[in-house]
Tab-separated table of C-alpha atoms in Angstrom:
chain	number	residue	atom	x	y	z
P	1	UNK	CA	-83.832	-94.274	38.497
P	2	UNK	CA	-85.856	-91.274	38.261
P	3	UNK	CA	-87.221	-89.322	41.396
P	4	UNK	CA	-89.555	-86.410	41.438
P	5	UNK	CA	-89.363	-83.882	44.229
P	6	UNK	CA	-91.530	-81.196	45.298
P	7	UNK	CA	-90.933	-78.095	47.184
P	8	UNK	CA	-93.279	-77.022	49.813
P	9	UNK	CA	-95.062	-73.431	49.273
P	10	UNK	CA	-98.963	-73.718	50.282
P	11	UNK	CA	-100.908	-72.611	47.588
P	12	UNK	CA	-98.340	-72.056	45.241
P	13	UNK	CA	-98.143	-75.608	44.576
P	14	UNK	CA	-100.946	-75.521	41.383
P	15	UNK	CA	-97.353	-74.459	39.912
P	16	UNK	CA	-96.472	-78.365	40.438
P	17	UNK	CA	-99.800	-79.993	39.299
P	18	UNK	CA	-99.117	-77.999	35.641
P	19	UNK	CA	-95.440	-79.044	35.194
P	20	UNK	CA	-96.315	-82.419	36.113
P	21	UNK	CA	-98.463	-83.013	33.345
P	22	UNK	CA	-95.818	-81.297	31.114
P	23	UNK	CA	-93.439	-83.740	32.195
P	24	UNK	CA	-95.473	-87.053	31.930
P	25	UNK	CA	-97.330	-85.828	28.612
P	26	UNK	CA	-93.359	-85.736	27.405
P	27	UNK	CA	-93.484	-89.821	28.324
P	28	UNK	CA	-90.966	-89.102	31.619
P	29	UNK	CA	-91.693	-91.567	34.526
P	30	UNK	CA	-90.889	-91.649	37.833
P	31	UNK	CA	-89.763	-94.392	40.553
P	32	UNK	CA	-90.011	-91.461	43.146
P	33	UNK	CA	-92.142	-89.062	44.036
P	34	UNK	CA	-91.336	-86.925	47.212
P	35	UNK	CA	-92.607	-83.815	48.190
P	36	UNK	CA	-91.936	-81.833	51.592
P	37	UNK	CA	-95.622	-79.650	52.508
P	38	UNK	CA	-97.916	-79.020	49.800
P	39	UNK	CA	-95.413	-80.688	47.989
P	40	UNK	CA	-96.292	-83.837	49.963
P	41	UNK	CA	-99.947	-83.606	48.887
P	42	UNK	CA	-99.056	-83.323	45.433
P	43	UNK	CA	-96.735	-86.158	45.798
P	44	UNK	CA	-99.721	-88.278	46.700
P	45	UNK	CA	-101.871	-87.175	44.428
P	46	UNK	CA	-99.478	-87.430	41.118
P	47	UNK	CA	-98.723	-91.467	42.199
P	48	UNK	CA	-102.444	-92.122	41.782
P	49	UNK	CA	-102.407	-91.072	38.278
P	50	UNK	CA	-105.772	-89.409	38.217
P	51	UNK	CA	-104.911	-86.244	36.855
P	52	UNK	CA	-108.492	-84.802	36.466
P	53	UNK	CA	-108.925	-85.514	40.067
P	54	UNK	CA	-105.709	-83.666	41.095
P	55	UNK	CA	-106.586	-80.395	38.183
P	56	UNK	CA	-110.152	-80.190	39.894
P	57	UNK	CA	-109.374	-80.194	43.891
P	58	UNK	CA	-106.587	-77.372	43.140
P	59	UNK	CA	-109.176	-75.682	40.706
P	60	UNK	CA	-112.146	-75.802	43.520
P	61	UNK	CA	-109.869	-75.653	46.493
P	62	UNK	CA	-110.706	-72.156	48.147
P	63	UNK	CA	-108.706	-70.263	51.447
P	64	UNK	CA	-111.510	-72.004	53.684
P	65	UNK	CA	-109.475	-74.710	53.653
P	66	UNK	CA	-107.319	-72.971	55.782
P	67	UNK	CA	-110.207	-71.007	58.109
P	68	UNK	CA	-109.941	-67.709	55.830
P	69	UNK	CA	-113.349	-66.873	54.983
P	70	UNK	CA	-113.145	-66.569	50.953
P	71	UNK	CA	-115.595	-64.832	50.208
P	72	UNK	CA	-114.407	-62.254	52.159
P	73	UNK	CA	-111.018	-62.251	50.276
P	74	UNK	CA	-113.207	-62.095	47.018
P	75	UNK	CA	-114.637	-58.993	47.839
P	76	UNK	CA	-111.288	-57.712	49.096
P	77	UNK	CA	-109.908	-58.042	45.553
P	78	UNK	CA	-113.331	-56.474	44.148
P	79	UNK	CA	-112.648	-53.692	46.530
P	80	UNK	CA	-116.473	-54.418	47.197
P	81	UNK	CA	-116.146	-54.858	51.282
P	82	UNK	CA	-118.617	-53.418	53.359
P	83	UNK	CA	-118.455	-53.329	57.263
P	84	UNK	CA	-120.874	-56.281	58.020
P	85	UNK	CA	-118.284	-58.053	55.976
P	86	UNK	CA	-115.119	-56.092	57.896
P	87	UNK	CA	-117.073	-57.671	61.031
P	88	UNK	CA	-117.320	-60.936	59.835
P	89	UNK	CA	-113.807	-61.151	59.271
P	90	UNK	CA	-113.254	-59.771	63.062
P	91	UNK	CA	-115.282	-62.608	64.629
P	92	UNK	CA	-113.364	-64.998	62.447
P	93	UNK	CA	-110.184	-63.475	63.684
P	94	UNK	CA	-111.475	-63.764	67.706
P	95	UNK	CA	-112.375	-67.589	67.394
P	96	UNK	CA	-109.162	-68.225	65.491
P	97	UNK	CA	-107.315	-66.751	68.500
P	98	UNK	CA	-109.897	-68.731	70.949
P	99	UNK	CA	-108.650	-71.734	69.426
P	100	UNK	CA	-105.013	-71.323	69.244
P	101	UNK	CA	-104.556	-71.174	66.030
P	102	UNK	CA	-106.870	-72.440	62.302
P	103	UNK	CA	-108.873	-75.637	63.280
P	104	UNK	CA	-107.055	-77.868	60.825
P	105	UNK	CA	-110.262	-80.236	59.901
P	106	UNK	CA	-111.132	-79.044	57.061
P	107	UNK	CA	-107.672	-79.513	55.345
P	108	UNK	CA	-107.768	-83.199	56.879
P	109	UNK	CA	-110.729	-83.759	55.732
P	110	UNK	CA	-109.742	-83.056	52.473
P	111	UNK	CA	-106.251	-85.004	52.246
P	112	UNK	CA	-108.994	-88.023	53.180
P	113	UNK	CA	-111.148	-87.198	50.559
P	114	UNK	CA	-108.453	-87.219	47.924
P	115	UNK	CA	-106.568	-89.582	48.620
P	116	UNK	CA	-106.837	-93.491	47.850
P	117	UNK	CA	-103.911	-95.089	50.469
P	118	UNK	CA	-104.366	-98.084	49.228
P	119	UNK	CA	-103.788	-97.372	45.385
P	120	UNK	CA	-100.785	-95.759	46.541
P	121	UNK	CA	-99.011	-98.266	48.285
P	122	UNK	CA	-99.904	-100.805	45.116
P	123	UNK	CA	-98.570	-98.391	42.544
P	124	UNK	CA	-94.736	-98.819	41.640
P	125	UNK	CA	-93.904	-95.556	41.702
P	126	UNK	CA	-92.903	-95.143	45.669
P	127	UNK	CA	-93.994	-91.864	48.010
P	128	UNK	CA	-91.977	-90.343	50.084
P	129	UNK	CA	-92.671	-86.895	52.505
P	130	UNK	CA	-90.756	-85.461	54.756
P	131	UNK	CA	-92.030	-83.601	58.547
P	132	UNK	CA	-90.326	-82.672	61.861
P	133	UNK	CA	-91.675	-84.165	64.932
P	134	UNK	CA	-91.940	-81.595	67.835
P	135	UNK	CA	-90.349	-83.341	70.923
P	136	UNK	CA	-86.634	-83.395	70.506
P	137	UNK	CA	-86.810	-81.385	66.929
P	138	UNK	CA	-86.518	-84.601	65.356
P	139	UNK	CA	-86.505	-84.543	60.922
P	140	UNK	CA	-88.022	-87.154	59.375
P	141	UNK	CA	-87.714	-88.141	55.952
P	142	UNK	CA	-90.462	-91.397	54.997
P	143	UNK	CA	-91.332	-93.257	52.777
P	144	UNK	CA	-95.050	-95.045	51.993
P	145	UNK	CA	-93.171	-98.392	53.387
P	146	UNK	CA	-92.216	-96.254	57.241
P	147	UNK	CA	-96.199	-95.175	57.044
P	148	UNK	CA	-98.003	-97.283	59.025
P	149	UNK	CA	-101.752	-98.328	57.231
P	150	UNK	CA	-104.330	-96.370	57.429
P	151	UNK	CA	-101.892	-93.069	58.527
P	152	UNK	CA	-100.838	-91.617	55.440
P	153	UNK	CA	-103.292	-88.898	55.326
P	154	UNK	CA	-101.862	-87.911	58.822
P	155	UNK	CA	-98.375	-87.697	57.878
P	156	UNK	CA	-99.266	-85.459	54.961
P	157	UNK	CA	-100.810	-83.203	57.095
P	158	UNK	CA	-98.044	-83.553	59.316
P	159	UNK	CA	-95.509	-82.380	56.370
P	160	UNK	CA	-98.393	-79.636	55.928
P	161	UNK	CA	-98.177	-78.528	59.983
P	162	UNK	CA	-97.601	-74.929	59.862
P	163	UNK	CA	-97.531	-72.868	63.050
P	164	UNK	CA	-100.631	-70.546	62.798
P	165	UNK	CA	-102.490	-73.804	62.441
P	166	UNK	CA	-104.343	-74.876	66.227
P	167	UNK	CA	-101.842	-77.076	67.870
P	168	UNK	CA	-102.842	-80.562	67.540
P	169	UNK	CA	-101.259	-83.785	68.634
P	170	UNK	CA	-101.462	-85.496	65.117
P	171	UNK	CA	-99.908	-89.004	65.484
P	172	UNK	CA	-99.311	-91.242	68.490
P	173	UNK	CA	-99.854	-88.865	70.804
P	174	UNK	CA	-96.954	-86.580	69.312
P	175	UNK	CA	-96.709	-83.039	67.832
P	176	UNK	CA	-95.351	-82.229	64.358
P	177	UNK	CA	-94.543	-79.339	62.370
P	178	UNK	CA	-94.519	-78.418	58.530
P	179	UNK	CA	-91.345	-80.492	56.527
P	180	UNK	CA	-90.087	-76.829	55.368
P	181	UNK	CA	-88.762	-75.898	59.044
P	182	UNK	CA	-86.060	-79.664	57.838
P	183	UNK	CA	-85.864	-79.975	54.345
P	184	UNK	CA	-88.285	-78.098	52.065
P	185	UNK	CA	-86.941	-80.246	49.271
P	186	UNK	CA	-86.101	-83.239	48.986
P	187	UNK	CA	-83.528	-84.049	46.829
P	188	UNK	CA	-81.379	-85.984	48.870
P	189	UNK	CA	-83.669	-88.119	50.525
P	190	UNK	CA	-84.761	-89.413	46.428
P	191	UNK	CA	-80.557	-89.936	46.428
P	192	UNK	CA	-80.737	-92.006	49.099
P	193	UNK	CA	-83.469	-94.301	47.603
P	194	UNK	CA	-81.083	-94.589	44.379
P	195	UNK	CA	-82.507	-91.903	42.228
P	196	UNK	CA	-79.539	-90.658	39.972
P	197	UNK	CA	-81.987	-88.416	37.754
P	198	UNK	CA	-83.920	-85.743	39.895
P	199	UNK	CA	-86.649	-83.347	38.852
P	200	UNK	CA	-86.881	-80.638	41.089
P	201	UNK	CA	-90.309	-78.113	40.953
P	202	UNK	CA	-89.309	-75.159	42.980
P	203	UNK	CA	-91.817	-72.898	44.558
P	204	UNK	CA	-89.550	-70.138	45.215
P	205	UNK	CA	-90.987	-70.640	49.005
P	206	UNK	CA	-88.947	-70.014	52.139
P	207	UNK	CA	-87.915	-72.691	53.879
P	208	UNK	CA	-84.677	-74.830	55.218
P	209	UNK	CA	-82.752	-76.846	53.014
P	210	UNK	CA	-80.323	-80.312	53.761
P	211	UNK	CA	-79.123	-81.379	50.533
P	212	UNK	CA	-75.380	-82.845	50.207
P	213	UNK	CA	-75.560	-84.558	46.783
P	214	UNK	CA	-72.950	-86.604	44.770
P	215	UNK	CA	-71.519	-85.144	42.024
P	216	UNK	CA	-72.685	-87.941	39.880
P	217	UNK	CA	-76.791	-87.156	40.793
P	218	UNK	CA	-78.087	-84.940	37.939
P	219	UNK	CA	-80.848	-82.398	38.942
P	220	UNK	CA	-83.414	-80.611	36.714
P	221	UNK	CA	-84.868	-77.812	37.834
P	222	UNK	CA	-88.355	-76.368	36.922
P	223	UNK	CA	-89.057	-73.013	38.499
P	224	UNK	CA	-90.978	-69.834	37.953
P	225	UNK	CA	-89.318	-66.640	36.807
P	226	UNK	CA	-92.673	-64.769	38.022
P	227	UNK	CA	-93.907	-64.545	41.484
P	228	UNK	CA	-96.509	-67.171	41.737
P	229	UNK	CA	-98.768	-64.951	44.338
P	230	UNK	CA	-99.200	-66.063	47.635
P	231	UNK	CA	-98.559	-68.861	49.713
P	232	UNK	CA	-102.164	-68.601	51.838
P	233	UNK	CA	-104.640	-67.431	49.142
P	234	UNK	CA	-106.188	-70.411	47.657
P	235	UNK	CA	-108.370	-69.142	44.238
P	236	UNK	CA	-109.658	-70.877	41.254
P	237	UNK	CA	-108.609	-67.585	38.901
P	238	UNK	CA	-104.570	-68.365	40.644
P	239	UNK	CA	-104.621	-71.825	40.801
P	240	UNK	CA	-105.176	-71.818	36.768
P	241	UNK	CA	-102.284	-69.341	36.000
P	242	UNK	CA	-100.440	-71.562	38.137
P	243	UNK	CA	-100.938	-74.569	36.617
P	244	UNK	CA	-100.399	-73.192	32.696
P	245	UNK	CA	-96.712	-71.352	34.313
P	246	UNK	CA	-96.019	-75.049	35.388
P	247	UNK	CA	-96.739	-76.464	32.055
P	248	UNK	CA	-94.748	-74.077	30.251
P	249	UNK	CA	-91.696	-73.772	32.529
P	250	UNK	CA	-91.373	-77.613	32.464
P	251	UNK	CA	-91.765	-77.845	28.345
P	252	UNK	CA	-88.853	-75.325	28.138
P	253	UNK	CA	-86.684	-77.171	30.287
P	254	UNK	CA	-88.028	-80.795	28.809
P	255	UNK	CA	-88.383	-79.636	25.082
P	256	UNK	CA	-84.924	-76.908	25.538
P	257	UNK	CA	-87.683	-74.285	24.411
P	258	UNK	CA	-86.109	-70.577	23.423
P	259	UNK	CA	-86.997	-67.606	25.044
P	260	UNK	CA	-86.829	-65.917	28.386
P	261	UNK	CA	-90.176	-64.523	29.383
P	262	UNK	CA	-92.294	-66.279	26.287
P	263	UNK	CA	-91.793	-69.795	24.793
P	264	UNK	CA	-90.096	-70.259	21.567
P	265	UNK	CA	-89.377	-73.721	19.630
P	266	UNK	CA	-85.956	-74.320	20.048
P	267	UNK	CA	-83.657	-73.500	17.027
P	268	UNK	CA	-80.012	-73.506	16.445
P	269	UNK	CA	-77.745	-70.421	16.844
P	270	UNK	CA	-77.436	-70.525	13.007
P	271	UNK	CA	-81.320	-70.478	12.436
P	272	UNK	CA	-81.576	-67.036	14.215
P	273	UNK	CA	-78.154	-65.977	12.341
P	274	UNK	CA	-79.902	-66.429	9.219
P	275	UNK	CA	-82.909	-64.163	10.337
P	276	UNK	CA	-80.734	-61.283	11.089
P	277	UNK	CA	-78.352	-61.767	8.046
P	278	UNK	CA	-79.670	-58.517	5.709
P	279	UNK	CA	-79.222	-56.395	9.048
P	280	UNK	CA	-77.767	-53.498	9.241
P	281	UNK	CA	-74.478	-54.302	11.142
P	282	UNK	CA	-74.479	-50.800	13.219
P	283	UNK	CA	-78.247	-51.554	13.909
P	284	UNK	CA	-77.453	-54.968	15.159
P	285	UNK	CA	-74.666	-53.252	17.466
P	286	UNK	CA	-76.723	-50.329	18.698
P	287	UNK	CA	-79.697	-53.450	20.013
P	288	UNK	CA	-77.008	-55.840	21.178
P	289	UNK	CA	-75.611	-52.687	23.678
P	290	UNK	CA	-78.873	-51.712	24.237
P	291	UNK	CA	-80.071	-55.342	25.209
P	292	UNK	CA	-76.656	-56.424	26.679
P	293	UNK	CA	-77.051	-59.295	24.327
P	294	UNK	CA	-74.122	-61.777	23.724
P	295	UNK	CA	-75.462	-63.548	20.761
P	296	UNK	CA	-77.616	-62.546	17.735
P	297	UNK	CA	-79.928	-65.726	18.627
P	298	UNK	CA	-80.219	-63.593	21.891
P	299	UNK	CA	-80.846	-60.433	20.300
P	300	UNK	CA	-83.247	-61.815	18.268
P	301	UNK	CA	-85.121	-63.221	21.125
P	302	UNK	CA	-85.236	-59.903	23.522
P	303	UNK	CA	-86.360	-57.714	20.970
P	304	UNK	CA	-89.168	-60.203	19.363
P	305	UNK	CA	-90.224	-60.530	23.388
P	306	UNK	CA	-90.245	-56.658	24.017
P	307	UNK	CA	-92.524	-56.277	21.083
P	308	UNK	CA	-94.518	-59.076	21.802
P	309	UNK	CA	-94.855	-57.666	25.497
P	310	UNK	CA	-95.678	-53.730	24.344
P	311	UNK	CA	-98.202	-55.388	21.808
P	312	UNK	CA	-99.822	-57.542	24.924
P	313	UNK	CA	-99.625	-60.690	23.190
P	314	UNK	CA	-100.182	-64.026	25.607
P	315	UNK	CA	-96.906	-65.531	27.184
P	316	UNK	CA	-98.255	-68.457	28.431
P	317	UNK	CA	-98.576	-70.755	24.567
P	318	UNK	CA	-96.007	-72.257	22.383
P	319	UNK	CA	-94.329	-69.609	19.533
P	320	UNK	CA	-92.895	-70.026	16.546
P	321	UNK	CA	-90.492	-66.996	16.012
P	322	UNK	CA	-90.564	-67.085	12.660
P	323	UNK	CA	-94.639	-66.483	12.400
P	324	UNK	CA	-94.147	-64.032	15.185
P	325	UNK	CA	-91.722	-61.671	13.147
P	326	UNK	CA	-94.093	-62.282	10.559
P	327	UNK	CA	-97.121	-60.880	12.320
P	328	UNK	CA	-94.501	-57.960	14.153
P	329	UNK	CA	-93.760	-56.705	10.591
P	330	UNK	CA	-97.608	-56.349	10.014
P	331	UNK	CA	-97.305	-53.526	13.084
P	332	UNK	CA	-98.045	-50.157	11.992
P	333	UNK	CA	-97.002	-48.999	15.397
P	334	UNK	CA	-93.580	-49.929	15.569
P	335	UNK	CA	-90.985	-47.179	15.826
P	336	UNK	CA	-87.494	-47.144	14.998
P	337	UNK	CA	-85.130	-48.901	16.030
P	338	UNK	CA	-87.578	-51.494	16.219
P	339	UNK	CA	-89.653	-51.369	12.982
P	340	UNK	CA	-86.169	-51.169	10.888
P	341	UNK	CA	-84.925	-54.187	12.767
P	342	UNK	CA	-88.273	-56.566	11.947
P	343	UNK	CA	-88.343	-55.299	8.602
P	344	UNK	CA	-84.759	-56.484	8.131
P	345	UNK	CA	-85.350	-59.980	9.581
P	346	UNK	CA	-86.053	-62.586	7.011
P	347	UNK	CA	-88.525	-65.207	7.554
P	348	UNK	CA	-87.649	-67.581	4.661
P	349	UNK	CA	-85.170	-68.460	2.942
């Protein structure tokens, strides 16, 4: 079986929503989906299949959500704040401290919104969050069938509890906090259902970890190389870079894409071999040193990406190296080593 889990990491989790459709576009399916946080959320909303619906709450999903006032973090970034707006943000600040903490409505009310209980517990893909109940410190790791009808959305926002939020008693008269302070991924709870294939989509978010796996459980990772930005600011502009890293970052690991900080089709060492074979030899030294690369295929690769970068072409799109060279070669700018290198580089043969 196949299981899905997702790390927990606030608003970094547009990351998840964009590998996702990566993964499912590439005709993987899932008995699992589990998600610890955010992650939880996500979980929910993937199982429904209504990816439209999950690409436009993350795309209109602002830091209200989470009491910050955002147009006041808009004008922060514009560097346009005046001190009515300074004052604003004060006053927000006092009743956030009169209340203990953010008034968590207007994320429930939004998990309620969004979610369709009902469609979830019919689909056969199976949910599963995890949470930490207050009284005794006690982890819990759930699935749709421990959820009692009509509770889900609370237990999501129970995996979502974070401690700046006002403190609530969300189920049954008991206290819970975010999954993260357990397990902010679940890999070994998707074990324990029989999942012997796990995707992972990591956040890069703190957070505990309790994972003892078999040897025999394979897991795939998909995780940025980039900061994803932060874990509190919900905006459209973020949630959309987000999204295309996830998409990218899960083609390279599903399609074995080349490349390190772009995305290459995947080619054999011998493919890249035959690029480089007119080289100069010393020239091909001098860049491997220079690069610390191992392999010409990984020579190649840096330089073509260091160009590409200096030249401010888009990472986040599918390459072929070949047509890149090609259009490197055309570069009137290049200086040596570099333009000596491209020019040597054959793009047919």
């Amino acid at each position: 079986m196949n299981g899905l889990a997702l790390e927990g990491g606030g608003a970094k989790g547009a990351y998840q929503v964009g590998a996702y459709l990566a993964l499912v576009n590439n005709g993987i399916k899932f008995n699992w989906i589990a998600g610890t946080s955010i992650g939880a959320l996500n979980a929910a909303l993937m199982i429904q299949n209504k990816p439209e619906k999950m690409i436009d709450l993350w795309l209109n999903t602002t830091t209200d959500i989470i009491g910050i006032n955002s147009n006041l973090i808009t004008k922060i970034k514009k560097k346009q704040i005046s001190f009515e707006d300074l004052k604003s943000g004060f006053n927000n600040l006092k009743k956030i401290f009169k209340n203990k903490g953010i008034d968590t409505k207007p994320f429930l009310d939004v998990i309620c919104q969004n979610i369709d209980e009902k469609k979830i517990r019919n689909k056969k893909t199976k949910f599963g969050l995890v949470t930490l109940k207050l009284k005794k410190m006690t982890p819990m790791e759930i699935t749709i069938d421990d959820i009692p009808e009509g509770k889900l959305s609370e237990y999501i926002m129970a995996s979502c509890y974070l401690p700046f939020f006002s403190f609530k008693k969300i189920i049954d008269g008991e206290y819970y906090l975010d999954g993260g302070f357990y397990n902010n991924l679940p890999l070994q709870f998707l074990e324990n259902q029989g999942c012997e294939t796990i995707y992972a989509i990591r956040l890069n978010s703190p957070g505990f970890k309790h994972n003892k796996l078999k040897k025999s459980t394979k897991v795939i990772e998909i995780k940025p190389k980039k900061s994803l930005g932060s874990m509190i600011l919900f905006d459209k502009d973020s949630c959309l870079l987000n999204m295309r890293r996830g998409f990218y970052d899960a083609l390279r690991v599903v399609k074995n894409l080349d490349g390190d900080n772009y995305y290459f089709y995947h080619q054999s060492d011998q493919y890249y071999e035959r690029i480089i074979r007119k080289a100069p030899q010393e020239l091909i030294i001098k860049l491997k040193k220079k690069y610390k690369a191992k392999t010409n295929k990984e020579l190649v690769i840096k330089v073509v990406e260091h160009l590409l970068e200096k030249a401010e072409i888009e990472h986040l799109s599918l390459y072929n190296i070949k047509k890149k060279i090609k259009y490197l070669k055309k570069d009137d700018s290049l200086k040596k080593p570099y333009k000596e290198f491209i020019i040597s580089c054959k793009t047919f043969w």
